DNA sequence: CAGGATCCCGCTAGATACTG
DNA sequence: CAGTATCTAGCGGGATCCTG
Protein backbone atom coordinates (compact mmCIF):
# COMPACT_ATOMS: atom_id res chain seq x y z
CA UNK A 1 0.00 0.00 0.00
CA UNK A 2 2.93 2.30 -0.56
CA UNK A 3 1.23 3.76 -3.59
CA UNK A 4 -1.37 6.48 -3.46
CA UNK A 5 -4.43 7.04 -5.54
CA UNK A 6 -4.63 10.18 -7.60
CA UNK A 7 -7.16 11.56 -5.14
CA UNK A 8 -4.84 10.89 -2.25
CA UNK A 9 -1.97 12.59 -4.00
CA UNK A 10 -4.12 15.63 -4.62
CA UNK A 11 -5.19 15.69 -1.00
CA UNK A 12 -1.56 15.45 0.04
CA UNK A 13 -0.57 18.29 -2.25
CA UNK A 14 -3.37 20.38 -0.82
CA UNK A 15 -2.20 19.81 2.74
CA UNK A 16 1.36 20.75 1.85
CA UNK A 17 0.29 23.82 -0.05
CA UNK A 18 -2.04 24.92 2.72
CA UNK A 19 0.76 24.54 5.23
CA UNK A 20 3.03 26.52 2.95
CA UNK A 21 0.50 29.31 2.59
CA UNK A 22 -0.19 29.34 6.31
CA UNK A 23 3.50 29.87 6.96
CA UNK A 24 3.65 32.85 4.61
CA UNK A 25 4.27 36.09 6.52
CA UNK A 26 2.11 38.09 4.15
CA UNK A 27 -0.75 35.70 4.68
CA UNK A 28 -0.44 36.07 8.43
CA UNK A 29 -0.42 39.81 8.15
CA UNK A 30 -3.49 39.78 5.96
CA UNK A 31 -5.30 37.45 8.30
CA UNK A 32 -4.62 39.93 11.05
CA UNK A 33 -5.53 43.21 9.41
CA UNK A 34 -8.43 41.85 7.45
CA UNK A 35 -10.31 41.55 10.70
CA UNK A 36 -12.95 44.22 10.79
CA UNK A 37 -12.38 45.28 14.38
CA UNK A 38 -8.59 45.19 14.19
CA UNK A 39 -8.52 47.93 11.62
CA UNK A 40 -11.10 49.98 13.44
CA UNK A 41 -9.30 49.70 16.77
CA UNK A 42 -6.03 50.63 15.12
CA UNK A 43 -7.68 53.60 13.52
CA UNK A 44 -9.18 54.63 16.84
CA UNK A 45 -5.94 54.33 18.77
CA UNK A 46 -4.05 55.98 15.95
CA UNK A 47 -6.21 59.02 16.49
CA UNK A 48 -7.69 58.68 13.06
CA UNK A 49 -11.10 59.00 14.58
CA UNK A 50 -12.74 59.95 11.33
CA UNK A 51 -14.26 56.52 11.54
CA UNK A 52 -17.15 57.85 13.49
CA UNK A 53 -20.11 58.96 11.40
CA UNK A 54 -21.03 62.37 12.72
CA UNK A 55 -18.82 63.64 15.48
CA UNK A 56 -15.10 64.16 15.25
CA UNK A 57 -12.59 63.49 17.95
CA UNK A 58 -9.71 65.01 16.04
CA UNK A 59 -6.51 64.98 18.00
CA UNK A 60 -8.14 62.69 20.51
CA UNK A 61 -6.00 60.79 22.97
CA UNK A 62 -4.02 57.84 21.71
CA UNK A 63 -4.69 56.13 24.99
CA UNK A 64 -8.25 54.97 25.38
CA UNK A 65 -10.21 53.07 27.94
CA UNK A 66 -12.22 49.97 27.26
CA UNK A 67 -15.52 51.76 27.51
CA UNK A 68 -14.32 54.58 25.29
CA UNK A 69 -13.46 52.15 22.56
CA UNK A 70 -16.78 50.43 22.96
CA UNK A 71 -18.58 53.72 22.59
CA UNK A 72 -16.53 54.86 19.62
CA UNK A 73 -16.83 51.60 17.75
CA UNK A 74 -20.59 51.51 17.73
CA UNK A 75 -21.93 48.03 17.29
CA UNK A 76 -18.98 46.04 18.54
CA UNK A 77 -19.91 43.30 20.97
CA UNK A 78 -17.98 42.96 24.21
CA UNK A 79 -16.86 39.58 23.08
CA UNK A 80 -15.26 40.82 19.89
CA UNK A 81 -13.81 43.92 21.49
CA UNK A 82 -12.17 41.95 24.27
CA UNK A 83 -11.08 39.19 21.96
CA UNK A 84 -9.56 41.59 19.47
CA UNK A 85 -7.79 43.67 22.10
CA UNK A 86 -6.36 40.52 23.65
CA UNK A 87 -4.96 39.26 20.39
CA UNK A 88 -3.51 42.67 19.60
CA UNK A 89 -1.89 42.74 23.02
CA UNK A 90 -0.59 39.24 22.48
CA UNK A 91 1.03 40.32 19.23
CA UNK A 92 2.61 43.33 20.88
CA UNK A 93 0.60 45.79 18.83
CA UNK A 94 -1.21 47.43 21.71
CA UNK A 95 -0.33 47.71 25.37
CA UNK A 96 -2.82 47.12 28.13
CA UNK A 97 -2.57 48.98 31.39
CA UNK A 98 -4.59 48.13 34.46
CA UNK A 99 -4.99 50.75 37.16
CA UNK A 100 -6.31 49.07 40.32
CA UNK A 101 -8.85 51.65 41.27
CA UNK A 102 -12.34 50.64 42.36
CA UNK A 103 -13.81 49.82 40.02
CA UNK A 104 -10.83 48.85 37.96
CA UNK A 105 -9.61 51.06 35.10
CA UNK A 106 -8.05 49.63 31.98
CA UNK A 107 -6.47 51.64 29.20
CA UNK A 108 -5.06 50.72 25.84
CA UNK A 109 -2.59 52.37 23.51
CA UNK A 110 -0.53 51.51 20.47
CA UNK A 111 2.98 50.21 20.88
CA UNK A 112 5.69 51.29 18.46
CA UNK A 113 5.04 48.15 16.48
CA UNK A 114 1.33 48.87 16.43
CA UNK A 115 1.99 52.40 15.31
CA UNK A 116 4.14 51.08 12.52
CA UNK A 117 1.30 48.86 11.41
CA UNK A 118 -1.04 51.80 11.61
CA UNK A 119 1.24 53.75 9.32
CA UNK A 120 1.30 50.94 6.78
CA UNK A 121 -2.46 50.88 6.80
CA UNK A 122 -2.43 54.47 5.68
CA UNK A 123 -0.74 53.17 2.56
CA UNK A 124 -3.64 50.83 2.02
CA UNK A 125 -6.00 53.68 2.64
CA UNK A 126 -4.19 55.75 0.05
CA UNK A 127 -4.46 53.03 -2.59
CA UNK A 128 -8.12 52.54 -1.76
CA UNK A 129 -8.92 56.21 -2.10
CA UNK A 130 -7.05 56.41 -5.37
CA UNK A 131 -8.31 53.29 -7.10
CA UNK A 132 -11.48 52.02 -5.45
CA UNK A 133 -13.60 54.34 -7.54
CA UNK A 134 -12.26 52.67 -10.66
CA UNK A 135 -13.03 49.27 -9.22
CA UNK A 136 -16.55 50.29 -8.34
CA UNK A 137 -17.04 51.78 -11.79
CA UNK A 138 -15.82 48.58 -13.44
CA UNK A 139 -18.19 46.65 -11.26
CA UNK A 140 -21.19 48.64 -12.35
CA UNK A 141 -20.21 48.42 -15.98
CA UNK A 142 -19.86 44.68 -15.67
CA UNK A 143 -23.24 44.33 -14.01
CA UNK A 144 -25.09 46.37 -16.60
CA UNK A 145 -23.33 44.54 -19.41
CA UNK A 146 -24.60 41.26 -18.06
CA UNK A 147 -28.09 42.52 -17.35
CA UNK B 1 -44.26 55.55 20.18
CA UNK B 2 -41.89 58.20 18.91
CA UNK B 3 -39.44 57.41 21.65
CA UNK B 4 -36.95 54.57 21.52
CA UNK B 5 -35.66 52.34 24.22
CA UNK B 6 -31.98 52.42 25.02
CA UNK B 7 -31.58 49.08 23.27
CA UNK B 8 -33.28 50.41 20.16
CA UNK B 9 -31.05 53.44 20.12
CA UNK B 10 -27.99 51.25 20.35
CA UNK B 11 -29.25 49.06 17.55
CA UNK B 12 -29.86 52.15 15.45
CA UNK B 13 -26.38 53.46 16.12
CA UNK B 14 -24.97 50.11 15.16
CA UNK B 15 -26.81 50.10 11.85
CA UNK B 16 -25.61 53.60 11.03
CA UNK B 17 -22.04 52.82 12.01
CA UNK B 18 -22.05 49.59 10.06
CA UNK B 19 -23.30 51.41 7.00
CA UNK B 20 -20.62 54.00 7.50
CA UNK B 21 -17.91 51.38 7.77
CA UNK B 22 -19.26 49.48 4.78
CA UNK B 23 -18.98 52.63 2.69
CA UNK B 24 -15.35 53.14 3.64
CA UNK B 25 -13.05 52.56 0.67
CA UNK B 26 -10.33 51.07 2.83
CA UNK B 27 -12.79 48.59 4.24
CA UNK B 28 -13.83 47.54 0.75
CA UNK B 29 -10.24 47.09 -0.28
CA UNK B 30 -9.48 45.00 2.77
CA UNK B 31 -12.53 42.85 2.20
CA UNK B 32 -11.24 42.19 -1.26
CA UNK B 33 -7.58 41.45 -0.63
CA UNK B 34 -8.13 39.60 2.60
CA UNK B 35 -9.64 36.79 0.58
CA UNK B 36 -7.20 33.91 0.54
CA UNK B 37 -7.55 33.09 -3.14
CA UNK B 38 -7.54 36.68 -4.31
CA UNK B 39 -4.04 37.22 -3.02
CA UNK B 40 -2.82 33.91 -4.37
CA UNK B 41 -4.29 34.50 -7.81
CA UNK B 42 -2.79 37.97 -7.89
CA UNK B 43 0.55 36.55 -6.90
CA UNK B 44 0.28 33.87 -9.57
CA UNK B 45 -0.68 36.28 -12.33
CA UNK B 46 1.90 38.76 -11.12
CA UNK B 47 4.53 36.12 -11.82
CA UNK B 48 5.45 35.94 -8.20
CA UNK B 49 5.17 32.21 -8.38
CA UNK B 50 7.23 31.64 -5.30
CA UNK B 51 3.95 30.65 -3.74
CA UNK B 52 4.45 27.10 -4.84
CA UNK B 53 6.24 24.89 -2.30
CA UNK B 54 8.88 23.06 -4.25
CA UNK B 55 9.03 23.97 -7.89
CA UNK B 56 9.69 27.41 -9.24
CA UNK B 57 8.09 28.99 -12.26
CA UNK B 58 10.25 32.08 -12.16
CA UNK B 59 9.52 34.42 -14.98
CA UNK B 60 6.38 32.46 -15.72
CA UNK B 61 3.81 33.90 -18.04
CA UNK B 62 1.54 36.60 -16.75
CA UNK B 63 -1.22 35.08 -18.77
CA UNK B 64 -2.48 31.80 -17.41
CA UNK B 65 -5.20 29.37 -18.28
CA UNK B 66 -7.86 28.17 -15.91
CA UNK B 67 -6.30 24.75 -15.51
CA UNK B 68 -2.86 26.24 -14.98
CA UNK B 69 -4.15 28.30 -12.11
CA UNK B 70 -5.93 25.33 -10.67
CA UNK B 71 -2.74 23.31 -10.78
CA UNK B 72 -0.58 26.07 -9.35
CA UNK B 73 -2.95 26.88 -6.52
CA UNK B 74 -3.07 23.39 -5.11
CA UNK B 75 -6.15 22.80 -3.06
CA UNK B 76 -8.45 25.39 -4.55
CA UNK B 77 -11.89 24.08 -5.41
CA UNK B 78 -13.34 24.82 -8.85
CA UNK B 79 -16.06 26.74 -7.16
CA UNK B 80 -13.75 29.11 -5.35
CA UNK B 81 -11.42 29.52 -8.29
CA UNK B 82 -14.24 30.37 -10.66
CA UNK B 83 -15.96 32.56 -8.13
CA UNK B 84 -12.81 34.48 -7.32
CA UNK B 85 -11.81 34.93 -10.95
CA UNK B 86 -15.29 36.18 -11.76
CA UNK B 87 -15.27 38.77 -9.03
CA UNK B 88 -11.79 39.91 -10.01
CA UNK B 89 -12.96 40.26 -13.58
CA UNK B 90 -16.02 42.13 -12.42
CA UNK B 91 -13.82 44.59 -10.57
CA UNK B 92 -11.62 45.08 -13.59
CA UNK B 93 -8.58 43.57 -11.91
CA UNK B 94 -8.11 40.66 -14.28
CA UNK B 95 -9.18 40.20 -17.87
CA UNK B 96 -10.75 37.00 -19.14
CA UNK B 97 -10.18 35.87 -22.70
CA UNK B 98 -12.13 33.07 -24.34
CA UNK B 99 -10.67 31.41 -27.41
CA UNK B 100 -13.39 29.35 -29.11
CA UNK B 101 -11.32 26.29 -29.86
CA UNK B 102 -12.70 22.83 -29.19
CA UNK B 103 -12.61 22.37 -26.35
CA UNK B 104 -12.74 25.97 -25.33
CA UNK B 105 -9.65 27.75 -24.04
CA UNK B 106 -9.84 30.49 -21.43
CA UNK B 107 -6.95 32.62 -20.27
CA UNK B 108 -6.57 35.21 -17.56
CA UNK B 109 -4.18 38.05 -17.00
CA UNK B 110 -3.87 41.12 -14.83
CA UNK B 111 -5.19 44.43 -16.04
CA UNK B 112 -3.29 47.63 -15.31
CA UNK B 113 -5.50 48.15 -12.32
CA UNK B 114 -4.85 44.63 -11.15
CA UNK B 115 -1.14 45.10 -11.61
CA UNK B 116 -1.32 48.25 -9.55
CA UNK B 117 -3.03 46.30 -6.79
CA UNK B 118 -0.38 43.64 -7.08
CA UNK B 119 2.31 46.26 -6.62
CA UNK B 120 0.62 47.59 -3.51
CA UNK B 121 0.54 44.09 -2.10
CA UNK B 122 4.27 43.98 -2.37
CA UNK B 123 4.24 46.82 0.14
CA UNK B 124 2.24 44.65 2.46
CA UNK B 125 4.63 41.82 1.84
CA UNK B 126 7.54 44.09 2.70
CA UNK B 127 5.99 45.12 5.99
CA UNK B 128 5.19 41.51 6.80
CA UNK B 129 8.72 40.36 6.15
CA UNK B 130 10.12 43.18 8.21
CA UNK B 131 7.87 43.04 11.22
CA UNK B 132 6.06 39.71 11.41
CA UNK B 133 8.98 38.12 13.22
CA UNK B 134 8.59 40.67 15.98
CA UNK B 135 4.89 39.95 16.17
CA UNK B 136 5.49 36.23 16.37
CA UNK B 137 8.14 36.72 19.02
CA UNK B 138 5.79 38.87 21.09
CA UNK B 139 3.17 36.21 20.71
CA UNK B 140 5.40 33.50 22.09
CA UNK B 141 6.54 35.66 24.95
CA UNK B 142 2.94 36.39 25.83
CA UNK B 143 1.99 32.73 25.74
CA UNK B 144 4.83 31.60 27.95
CA UNK B 145 4.17 34.43 30.37
CA UNK B 146 0.61 33.22 30.77
CA UNK B 147 1.49 29.56 31.00
C1' DC C 1 -15.96 48.99 34.84
C1' DA C 2 -14.05 45.44 32.26
C1' DG C 3 -14.53 41.05 31.08
C1' DG C 4 -15.74 35.66 31.31
C1' DA C 5 -18.98 31.88 29.90
C1' DT C 6 -22.58 30.03 27.07
C1' DC C 7 -25.80 29.28 23.59
C1' DC C 8 -27.06 29.73 19.03
C1' DC C 9 -27.57 31.07 14.23
C1' DG C 10 -26.21 32.53 9.46
C1' DC C 11 -23.02 32.21 6.13
C1' DT C 12 -19.82 30.26 3.34
C1' DA C 13 -16.29 27.11 1.87
C1' DG C 14 -15.94 22.60 0.26
C1' DA C 15 -17.34 18.12 -1.68
C1' DT C 16 -19.92 15.99 -5.27
C1' DA C 17 -22.22 15.41 -9.56
C1' DC C 18 -23.43 17.15 -14.00
C1' DT C 19 -22.74 19.93 -18.81
C1' DG C 20 -21.72 22.78 -23.28
C1' DC D 1 -11.51 22.18 -20.81
C1' DA D 2 -13.88 25.21 -18.13
C1' DG D 3 -17.18 25.73 -15.90
C1' DT D 4 -22.51 25.28 -13.30
C1' DA D 5 -25.72 23.49 -9.66
C1' DT D 6 -26.85 21.71 -5.24
C1' DC D 7 -26.32 20.20 -0.59
C1' DT D 8 -24.18 20.15 3.83
C1' DA D 9 -21.29 20.77 7.82
C1' DG D 10 -18.27 23.83 10.53
C1' DC D 11 -17.32 27.97 12.57
C1' DG D 12 -17.05 32.83 13.36
C1' DG D 13 -19.62 36.23 15.47
C1' DG D 14 -23.70 38.22 18.03
C1' DA D 15 -26.85 38.18 21.98
C1' DT D 16 -27.41 37.28 26.65
C1' DC D 17 -26.38 36.49 31.38
C1' DC D 18 -23.07 36.55 35.05
C1' DT D 19 -18.74 38.22 38.11
C1' DG D 20 -14.23 40.21 40.52
PDB file of C-alpha atoms in Angstrom, chain A residues 17, chain B residues 37-51 57 59-64 68-70 72-73 108 110 118:
ATOM      1  CA  UNK A  17       0.290  23.825  -0.049  1.00  0.00           C
TER       2      UNK A  17
ATOM      3  CA  UNK B  37      -7.553  33.092  -3.144  1.00  0.00           C
ATOM      4  CA  UNK B  38      -7.537  36.682  -4.313  1.00  0.00           C
ATOM      5  CA  UNK B  39      -4.043  37.218  -3.024  1.00  0.00           C
ATOM      6  CA  UNK B  40      -2.816  33.912  -4.367  1.00  0.00           C
ATOM      7  CA  UNK B  41      -4.288  34.504  -7.810  1.00  0.00           C
ATOM      8  CA  UNK B  42      -2.795  37.966  -7.893  1.00  0.00           C
ATOM      9  CA  UNK B  43       0.555  36.552  -6.899  1.00  0.00           C
ATOM     10  CA  UNK B  44       0.282  33.873  -9.566  1.00  0.00           C
ATOM     11  CA  UNK B  45      -0.683  36.279 -12.327  1.00  0.00           C
ATOM     12  CA  UNK B  46       1.898  38.758 -11.120  1.00  0.00           C
ATOM     13  CA  UNK B  47       4.527  36.122 -11.821  1.00  0.00           C
ATOM     14  CA  UNK B  48       5.450  35.945  -8.203  1.00  0.00           C
ATOM     15  CA  UNK B  49       5.169  32.208  -8.384  1.00  0.00           C
ATOM     16  CA  UNK B  50       7.233  31.640  -5.298  1.00  0.00           C
ATOM     17  CA  UNK B  51       3.945  30.650  -3.740  1.00  0.00           C
ATOM     18  CA  UNK B  57       8.093  28.990 -12.257  1.00  0.00           C
ATOM     19  CA  UNK B  59       9.520  34.422 -14.976  1.00  0.00           C
ATOM     20  CA  UNK B  60       6.384  32.465 -15.724  1.00  0.00           C
ATOM     21  CA  UNK B  61       3.806  33.902 -18.043  1.00  0.00           C
ATOM     22  CA  UNK B  62       1.535  36.601 -16.751  1.00  0.00           C
ATOM     23  CA  UNK B  63      -1.225  35.084 -18.768  1.00  0.00           C
ATOM     24  CA  UNK B  64      -2.481  31.798 -17.408  1.00  0.00           C
ATOM     25  CA  UNK B  68      -2.860  26.236 -14.976  1.00  0.00           C
ATOM     26  CA  UNK B  69      -4.155  28.299 -12.110  1.00  0.00           C
ATOM     27  CA  UNK B  70      -5.932  25.328 -10.672  1.00  0.00           C
ATOM     28  CA  UNK B  72      -0.584  26.067  -9.346  1.00  0.00           C
ATOM     29  CA  UNK B  73      -2.949  26.875  -6.516  1.00  0.00           C
ATOM     30  CA  UNK B 108      -6.571  35.207 -17.563  1.00  0.00           C
ATOM     31  CA  UNK B 110      -3.868  41.121 -14.830  1.00  0.00           C
ATOM     32  CA  UNK B 118      -0.381  43.637  -7.085  1.00  0.00           C
TER      33      UNK B 118
END
